[in-house]
Amino acid sequence: MPEIRTLHDPAELLAAATLFRQAMFGLPGGVTPVDGWAERYVVPGRVYAASLEGQLAGTCNSFPGELTLPGGQRVPHAAVTHVGVLPHFSRRGVLRALFSQQLADLYRQGVAVATLRASQGTIYGRFGFGIATAIQDLRIDKRELPSLPAAEGDIRLLPAANAWEAQQAIVARFPHPHAGTLTRWPQWWALQQHRLAHSSLNHYVALACKDGEAQGFVRYHAKPDDNWLYSTERTLVVDDLHAADPQLAAQLLGYLLQLDIARYIELPHRPVDDPLPLLLANPRAIQQTGRIDESWLRIINVEQTLNARRYASGEAVTLAIDDPLLAENHGVWRLSSDGIQRSASRPDITLGIDALAMLLLGEYTAQQLAAARRLQPHHSQAAARLTRLLACHEHPWSGIFF
């Protein structure tokens, strides 16, 4: 059996980071682990190492923060990342041992949920993670617009290297209301700064100001093109867009559309129900492509999480939840508009903790999961009742990668 322990020593943290990059051998350039890396980019004590045969075999870590649930309540959240097992130690229980220890520790620490970004779609369901948010890519062809919207508002342009403090202040003061949104931790910001500082591209930040205060921003760069000066395909790529309200977001989009030198504007990783396409006079000027899973969510504490969520009105539903890794969640629960509690009643629905994760934020409905055989209703109205109870008015979205 693998030996699992948490790491604090900078040299061991550096070794774990190096192992992760070896396991994910195709990663593009980012932060190359060197001396001083651990102090800036990880949280000591949250990095796990698995050892087999006296060698480091696998690792995972997480960052603390909060996740927004439907209704706006935030709960303690762990952003799980840097998950990797060396190929010659694969299929020997290393990842299961790592996750079993990490999830148990997070439960004891009072963390309600965890999310990760999956490199493969076949790994994480067995550990109770389910797809909880999705994203799409948007691409605007300005030539297809009959006219460009007039530039509005007070927009101020800064070199990106001089705008980090403003960006962090805007995100902290005006958090997105979307279910699935995460608070951004210091190491996340540090990593963005590092990548930008070591990029060969020019990055810019435009601030949208209201009442003399910056309340929105867009960070963007030019897509690499060896023939930029004469190219007819010049493209701007949006790295981050955050605004206090939809009006400011529209102003920032209008600013980008007024940059005459670019033909295309790409906005990756947007919500699947993003209203931005509706701002354009010609809906065919924008392509909506690349829909893919974003957040894989793991409910760590069913009672804590489900009692923090808002529900629609409707009949209560009794759920038999299967959680093979956290016994505290396993069993029968009664879910109503008032929350969740243990129950001795016969279940209306049986489902795994991964399926419950897919329902939590509203990305999927119980009827969809029933049709896909990811949950088992025990009578004809059970799935419809659960769908009504969990109803949300918009799709969830996180908006950041880690």
Tab-separated table of C-alpha atoms in Angstrom, residues 85-394:
chain	number	residue	atom	x	y	z
A	85	VAL	CA	1.220	9.648	-10.647
A	86	LEU	CA	4.446	8.550	-12.321
A	87	PRO	CA	3.728	6.088	-15.155
A	88	HIS	CA	5.728	3.218	-13.686
A	89	PHE	CA	3.599	3.406	-10.507
A	90	SER	CA	0.201	3.592	-12.244
A	91	ARG	CA	-2.615	1.137	-11.460
A	92	ARG	CA	-1.218	0.359	-8.018
A	93	GLY	CA	-3.732	2.294	-5.919
A	94	VAL	CA	-1.644	5.467	-5.634
A	95	LEU	CA	-4.342	7.920	-6.700
A	96	ARG	CA	-7.027	6.231	-4.583
A	97	ALA	CA	-4.777	6.409	-1.533
A	98	LEU	CA	-4.019	10.092	-2.181
A	99	PHE	CA	-7.661	11.074	-2.637
A	100	SER	CA	-8.883	8.969	0.292
A	101	GLN	CA	-6.516	10.786	2.636
A	102	GLN	CA	-7.063	14.226	1.143
A	103	LEU	CA	-10.871	13.993	1.209
A	104	ALA	CA	-10.922	12.654	4.766
A	105	ASP	CA	-8.691	15.513	5.905
A	106	LEU	CA	-10.803	18.107	4.101
A	107	TYR	CA	-13.936	16.741	5.788
A	108	ARG	CA	-12.307	17.054	9.206
A	109	GLN	CA	-11.215	20.599	8.365
A	110	GLY	CA	-14.802	21.676	7.663
A	111	VAL	CA	-14.506	21.971	3.882
A	112	ALA	CA	-17.857	21.526	2.135
A	113	VAL	CA	-16.856	20.915	-1.495
A	114	ALA	CA	-13.842	20.478	-3.745
A	115	THR	CA	-13.442	21.060	-7.463
A	116	LEU	CA	-10.776	20.268	-10.026
A	117	ARG	CA	-10.086	20.594	-13.744
A	118	ALA	CA	-9.777	17.149	-15.298
A	119	SER	CA	-7.038	16.203	-17.746
A	120	GLN	CA	-9.023	13.040	-18.568
A	121	GLY	CA	-12.737	12.384	-18.390
A	122	THR	CA	-12.469	8.797	-17.148
A	123	ILE	CA	-10.552	9.233	-13.901
A	124	TYR	CA	-12.397	11.287	-11.339
A	125	GLY	CA	-15.927	9.878	-11.288
A	126	ARG	CA	-14.697	6.857	-9.326
A	127	PHE	CA	-13.623	9.214	-6.535
A	128	GLY	CA	-16.993	10.963	-6.336
A	129	PHE	CA	-16.346	13.909	-8.660
A	130	GLY	CA	-19.012	14.871	-11.186
A	131	ILE	CA	-19.204	17.492	-13.928
A	132	ALA	CA	-20.814	20.520	-12.303
A	133	THR	CA	-20.113	23.364	-14.754
A	134	ALA	CA	-19.444	23.678	-18.477
A	135	ILE	CA	-17.887	26.336	-20.684
A	136	GLN	CA	-17.838	27.393	-24.317
A	137	ASP	CA	-15.533	29.457	-26.530
A	138	LEU	CA	-16.767	32.550	-28.375
A	139	ARG	CA	-15.214	34.001	-31.541
A	140	ILE	CA	-16.433	37.292	-32.995
A	141	ASP	CA	-15.811	38.156	-36.652
A	142	LYS	CA	-16.052	41.947	-36.753
A	143	ARG	CA	-16.487	41.955	-40.543
A	144	GLU	CA	-19.907	40.362	-40.063
A	145	LEU	CA	-21.180	43.231	-37.935
A	146	PRO	CA	-23.250	45.843	-39.812
A	147	SER	CA	-21.886	48.484	-37.444
A	148	LEU	CA	-19.765	48.515	-34.344
A	149	PRO	CA	-21.323	49.616	-31.054
A	150	ALA	CA	-20.230	53.065	-29.986
A	151	ALA	CA	-17.568	53.125	-27.305
A	152	GLU	CA	-19.239	54.074	-24.043
A	153	GLY	CA	-18.179	54.839	-20.511
A	154	ASP	CA	-14.837	55.649	-18.973
A	155	ILE	CA	-12.280	53.095	-20.211
A	156	ARG	CA	-8.631	53.352	-19.170
A	157	LEU	CA	-5.850	51.288	-20.748
A	158	LEU	CA	-2.888	50.013	-18.724
A	159	PRO	CA	0.040	47.681	-19.362
A	160	ALA	CA	-1.009	44.412	-17.748
A	161	ALA	CA	2.095	44.321	-15.544
A	162	ASN	CA	0.896	47.515	-13.822
A	163	ALA	CA	-2.716	46.443	-13.302
A	164	TRP	CA	-2.626	43.439	-10.954
A	165	GLU	CA	-3.661	45.373	-7.860
A	166	ALA	CA	-6.642	46.867	-9.682
A	167	GLN	CA	-7.739	43.476	-11.026
A	168	GLN	CA	-7.560	41.829	-7.612
A	169	ALA	CA	-9.506	44.664	-6.002
A	170	ILE	CA	-12.285	44.460	-8.610
A	171	VAL	CA	-12.667	40.681	-8.271
A	172	ALA	CA	-12.720	40.894	-4.469
A	173	ARG	CA	-15.228	43.744	-4.301
A	174	PHE	CA	-17.555	42.613	-7.086
A	175	PRO	CA	-17.708	38.795	-7.035
A	176	HIS	CA	-19.602	37.088	-9.849
A	177	PRO	CA	-23.064	35.936	-8.704
A	178	HIS	CA	-22.890	32.740	-10.780
A	179	ALA	CA	-23.225	29.476	-8.903
A	180	GLY	CA	-19.874	27.749	-9.235
A	181	THR	CA	-17.795	30.915	-8.887
A	182	LEU	CA	-14.642	30.539	-6.794
A	183	THR	CA	-12.779	33.058	-4.713
A	184	ARG	CA	-9.317	33.525	-6.202
A	185	TRP	CA	-6.498	32.618	-3.831
A	186	PRO	CA	-3.125	34.440	-3.607
A	187	GLN	CA	-1.179	31.644	-5.308
A	188	TRP	CA	-3.568	31.766	-8.280
A	189	TRP	CA	-2.838	35.451	-8.783
A	190	ALA	CA	0.895	34.835	-8.339
A	191	LEU	CA	0.813	32.209	-11.080
A	192	GLN	CA	-0.979	34.559	-13.496
A	193	GLN	CA	1.639	37.223	-12.850
A	194	HIS	CA	4.465	34.745	-13.407
A	195	ARG	CA	3.058	33.533	-16.704
A	196	LEU	CA	2.539	37.052	-17.969
A	197	ALA	CA	6.002	38.195	-16.845
A	198	HIS	CA	7.613	35.320	-18.751
A	199	SER	CA	5.406	35.595	-21.834
A	200	SER	CA	6.826	36.791	-25.135
A	201	LEU	CA	3.464	38.408	-25.941
A	202	ASN	CA	2.208	41.888	-25.124
A	203	HIS	CA	-0.674	41.881	-22.644
A	204	TYR	CA	-2.974	44.774	-21.797
A	205	VAL	CA	-5.669	45.590	-19.272
A	206	ALA	CA	-8.573	47.944	-19.897
A	207	LEU	CA	-10.370	49.195	-16.797
A	208	ALA	CA	-14.041	50.186	-16.880
A	209	CYS	CA	-14.606	53.019	-14.423
A	210	LYS	CA	-17.834	54.168	-12.850
A	211	ASP	CA	-18.197	57.083	-10.440
A	212	GLY	CA	-14.428	57.538	-10.630
A	213	GLU	CA	-13.708	53.969	-9.520
A	214	ALA	CA	-12.497	50.958	-11.503
A	215	GLN	CA	-15.341	48.417	-11.391
A	216	GLY	CA	-14.484	46.126	-14.292
A	217	PHE	CA	-11.558	44.985	-16.391
A	218	VAL	CA	-10.602	42.971	-19.428
A	219	ARG	CA	-7.106	41.517	-19.825
A	220	TYR	CA	-6.165	40.534	-23.357
A	221	HIS	CA	-3.313	39.827	-25.759
A	222	ALA	CA	-2.719	39.493	-29.468
A	223	LYS	CA	-2.792	35.950	-30.808
A	224	PRO	CA	0.685	35.100	-32.127
A	225	ASP	CA	1.010	35.691	-35.862
A	226	ASP	CA	4.372	35.879	-37.640
A	227	ASN	CA	2.754	38.059	-40.292
A	228	TRP	CA	0.828	40.336	-37.904
A	229	LEU	CA	1.600	43.550	-39.800
A	230	TYR	CA	-0.008	42.326	-43.038
A	231	SER	CA	-2.288	39.581	-41.753
A	232	THR	CA	-6.012	39.601	-42.490
A	233	GLU	CA	-6.612	37.219	-39.575
A	234	ARG	CA	-5.409	39.416	-36.687
A	235	THR	CA	-7.003	38.173	-33.481
A	236	LEU	CA	-7.287	39.425	-29.913
A	237	VAL	CA	-7.659	36.831	-27.156
A	238	VAL	CA	-9.379	37.709	-23.881
A	239	ASP	CA	-7.580	36.231	-20.869
A	240	ASP	CA	-9.922	37.543	-18.172
A	241	LEU	CA	-13.099	39.624	-18.129
A	242	HIS	CA	-14.711	40.666	-14.869
A	243	ALA	CA	-17.202	43.446	-14.214
A	244	ALA	CA	-19.462	44.628	-11.430
A	245	ASP	CA	-22.560	44.483	-13.655
A	246	PRO	CA	-23.643	43.529	-17.196
A	247	GLN	CA	-23.527	47.154	-18.368
A	248	LEU	CA	-19.829	47.441	-17.564
A	249	ALA	CA	-19.169	44.074	-19.217
A	250	ALA	CA	-20.909	45.392	-22.348
A	251	GLN	CA	-18.746	48.525	-22.250
A	252	LEU	CA	-15.598	46.418	-22.126
A	253	LEU	CA	-16.785	44.327	-25.076
A	254	GLY	CA	-17.538	47.539	-26.960
A	255	TYR	CA	-14.015	48.725	-26.258
A	256	LEU	CA	-12.564	45.527	-27.744
A	257	LEU	CA	-14.758	45.843	-30.835
A	258	GLN	CA	-13.426	49.357	-31.397
A	259	LEU	CA	-9.831	48.106	-31.709
A	260	ASP	CA	-9.777	48.431	-35.484
A	261	ILE	CA	-6.563	46.524	-36.116
A	262	ALA	CA	-8.086	43.183	-35.103
A	263	ARG	CA	-10.559	41.214	-37.214
A	264	TYR	CA	-11.418	38.552	-34.646
A	265	ILE	CA	-11.983	38.598	-30.900
A	266	GLU	CA	-11.774	35.284	-29.063
A	267	LEU	CA	-13.328	34.867	-25.628
A	268	PRO	CA	-12.490	31.388	-24.321
A	269	HIS	CA	-14.059	29.675	-21.321
A	270	ARG	CA	-17.303	31.647	-21.198
A	271	PRO	CA	-20.616	30.541	-19.592
A	272	VAL	CA	-22.771	28.379	-21.844
A	273	ASP	CA	-25.624	30.877	-21.401
A	274	ASP	CA	-23.405	33.946	-21.810
A	275	PRO	CA	-25.498	37.009	-22.764
A	276	LEU	CA	-22.593	38.634	-24.638
A	277	PRO	CA	-23.651	37.194	-28.060
A	278	LEU	CA	-27.019	38.922	-27.680
A	279	LEU	CA	-25.279	42.308	-27.631
A	280	LEU	CA	-24.320	41.968	-31.298
A	281	ALA	CA	-26.584	43.158	-34.114
A	282	ASN	CA	-25.768	40.093	-36.231
A	283	PRO	CA	-25.942	36.847	-34.237
A	284	ARG	CA	-23.992	35.063	-36.988
A	285	ALA	CA	-20.992	37.286	-36.328
A	286	ILE	CA	-20.189	35.175	-33.314
A	287	GLN	CA	-19.332	31.490	-33.255
A	288	GLN	CA	-20.099	29.499	-30.130
A	289	THR	CA	-17.796	26.479	-30.111
A	290	GLY	CA	-15.715	24.221	-27.932
A	291	ARG	CA	-18.279	23.407	-25.245
A	292	ILE	CA	-16.525	21.245	-22.671
A	293	ASP	CA	-16.626	20.342	-19.005
A	294	GLU	CA	-15.123	22.919	-16.651
A	295	SER	CA	-15.555	22.134	-12.929
A	296	TRP	CA	-15.535	18.575	-11.647
A	297	LEU	CA	-17.071	18.868	-8.192
A	298	ARG	CA	-16.820	16.617	-5.153
A	299	ILE	CA	-19.303	17.058	-2.300
A	300	ILE	CA	-17.243	16.495	0.826
A	301	ASN	CA	-19.953	17.180	3.399
A	302	VAL	CA	-23.489	16.488	2.145
A	303	GLU	CA	-25.249	18.010	5.147
A	304	GLN	CA	-23.164	21.192	5.194
A	305	THR	CA	-23.375	21.728	1.447
A	306	LEU	CA	-27.017	20.905	0.811
A	307	ASN	CA	-28.185	22.962	3.784
A	308	ALA	CA	-26.401	26.029	2.400
A	309	ARG	CA	-28.074	25.854	-1.022
A	310	ARG	CA	-31.263	27.639	-2.046
A	311	TYR	CA	-34.173	25.515	-3.352
A	312	ALA	CA	-37.327	26.110	-5.311
A	313	SER	CA	-40.660	25.211	-3.792
A	314	GLY	CA	-41.797	21.644	-4.276
A	315	GLU	CA	-42.328	18.282	-2.671
A	316	ALA	CA	-39.563	16.747	-0.588
A	317	VAL	CA	-37.505	13.930	-2.107
A	318	THR	CA	-35.781	11.131	-0.198
A	319	LEU	CA	-32.339	10.239	-1.541
A	320	ALA	CA	-30.231	7.142	-0.962
A	321	ILE	CA	-26.686	8.441	-1.474
A	322	ASP	CA	-23.781	6.105	-2.165
A	323	ASP	CA	-20.378	7.494	-1.145
A	324	PRO	CA	-17.675	4.816	-1.052
A	325	LEU	CA	-14.950	7.144	0.271
A	326	LEU	CA	-16.707	9.251	2.922
A	327	ALA	CA	-19.012	7.193	5.125
A	328	GLU	CA	-20.394	10.374	6.709
A	329	ASN	CA	-22.300	11.070	3.478
A	330	HIS	CA	-23.505	7.526	2.827
A	331	GLY	CA	-27.137	6.662	3.555
A	332	VAL	CA	-30.670	7.988	3.213
A	333	TRP	CA	-31.431	11.713	3.325
A	334	ARG	CA	-34.619	13.782	3.001
A	335	LEU	CA	-34.209	16.861	0.799
A	336	SER	CA	-36.813	19.626	0.906
A	337	SER	CA	-36.977	23.362	0.288
A	338	ASP	CA	-35.789	23.772	3.883
A	339	GLY	CA	-32.614	21.727	3.373
A	340	ILE	CA	-31.440	18.178	4.003
A	341	GLN	CA	-31.562	15.818	6.973
A	342	ARG	CA	-31.104	12.133	7.715
A	343	SER	CA	-34.148	9.951	7.075
A	344	ALA	CA	-35.392	6.454	7.846
A	345	SER	CA	-37.899	6.517	4.968
A	346	ARG	CA	-37.751	4.487	1.787
A	347	PRO	CA	-35.815	6.402	-0.872
A	348	ASP	CA	-37.439	7.991	-3.893
A	349	ILE	CA	-34.104	8.026	-5.739
A	350	THR	CA	-30.806	6.167	-5.400
A	351	LEU	CA	-27.699	7.920	-6.702
A	352	GLY	CA	-23.967	8.163	-6.270
A	353	ILE	CA	-22.199	11.122	-4.735
A	354	ASP	CA	-20.825	11.938	-8.218
A	355	ALA	CA	-24.346	12.235	-9.638
A	356	LEU	CA	-25.382	14.480	-6.752
A	357	ALA	CA	-22.403	16.707	-7.601
A	358	MET	CA	-23.723	17.031	-11.160
A	359	LEU	CA	-27.074	18.229	-9.800
A	360	LEU	CA	-25.807	20.542	-7.074
A	361	LEU	CA	-25.176	23.722	-9.068
A	362	GLY	CA	-27.868	23.199	-11.699
A	363	GLU	CA	-25.765	22.188	-14.708
A	364	TYR	CA	-27.866	19.019	-15.117
A	365	THR	CA	-31.369	18.030	-14.067
A	366	ALA	CA	-32.431	14.862	-12.317
A	367	GLN	CA	-34.484	13.923	-15.370
A	368	GLN	CA	-31.389	14.153	-17.580
A	369	LEU	CA	-29.402	11.951	-15.218
A	370	ALA	CA	-32.260	9.466	-14.975
A	371	ALA	CA	-32.402	9.223	-18.773
A	372	ALA	CA	-28.636	8.655	-18.796
A	373	ARG	CA	-28.981	5.991	-16.063
A	374	ARG	CA	-26.791	7.974	-13.690
A	375	LEU	CA	-29.457	7.832	-10.992
A	376	GLN	CA	-32.280	5.405	-10.258
A	377	PRO	CA	-35.781	6.780	-9.580
A	378	HIS	CA	-37.997	4.399	-7.635
A	379	HIS	CA	-41.289	5.809	-8.942
A	380	SER	CA	-42.410	7.727	-12.015
A	381	GLN	CA	-42.521	11.223	-10.464
A	382	ALA	CA	-39.311	11.087	-8.442
A	383	ALA	CA	-36.922	12.607	-10.991
A	384	ALA	CA	-39.352	15.381	-11.939
A	385	ARG	CA	-39.837	16.293	-8.266
A	386	LEU	CA	-36.094	16.502	-7.702
A	387	THR	CA	-35.685	18.599	-10.857
A	388	ARG	CA	-38.272	21.097	-9.599
A	389	LEU	CA	-36.663	21.291	-6.175
A	390	LEU	CA	-33.191	21.981	-7.597
A	391	ALA	CA	-34.334	24.359	-10.359
A	392	CYS	CA	-31.954	27.232	-11.204
A	393	HIS	CA	-32.484	30.242	-13.461
A	394	GLU	CA	-29.023	30.140	-15.073
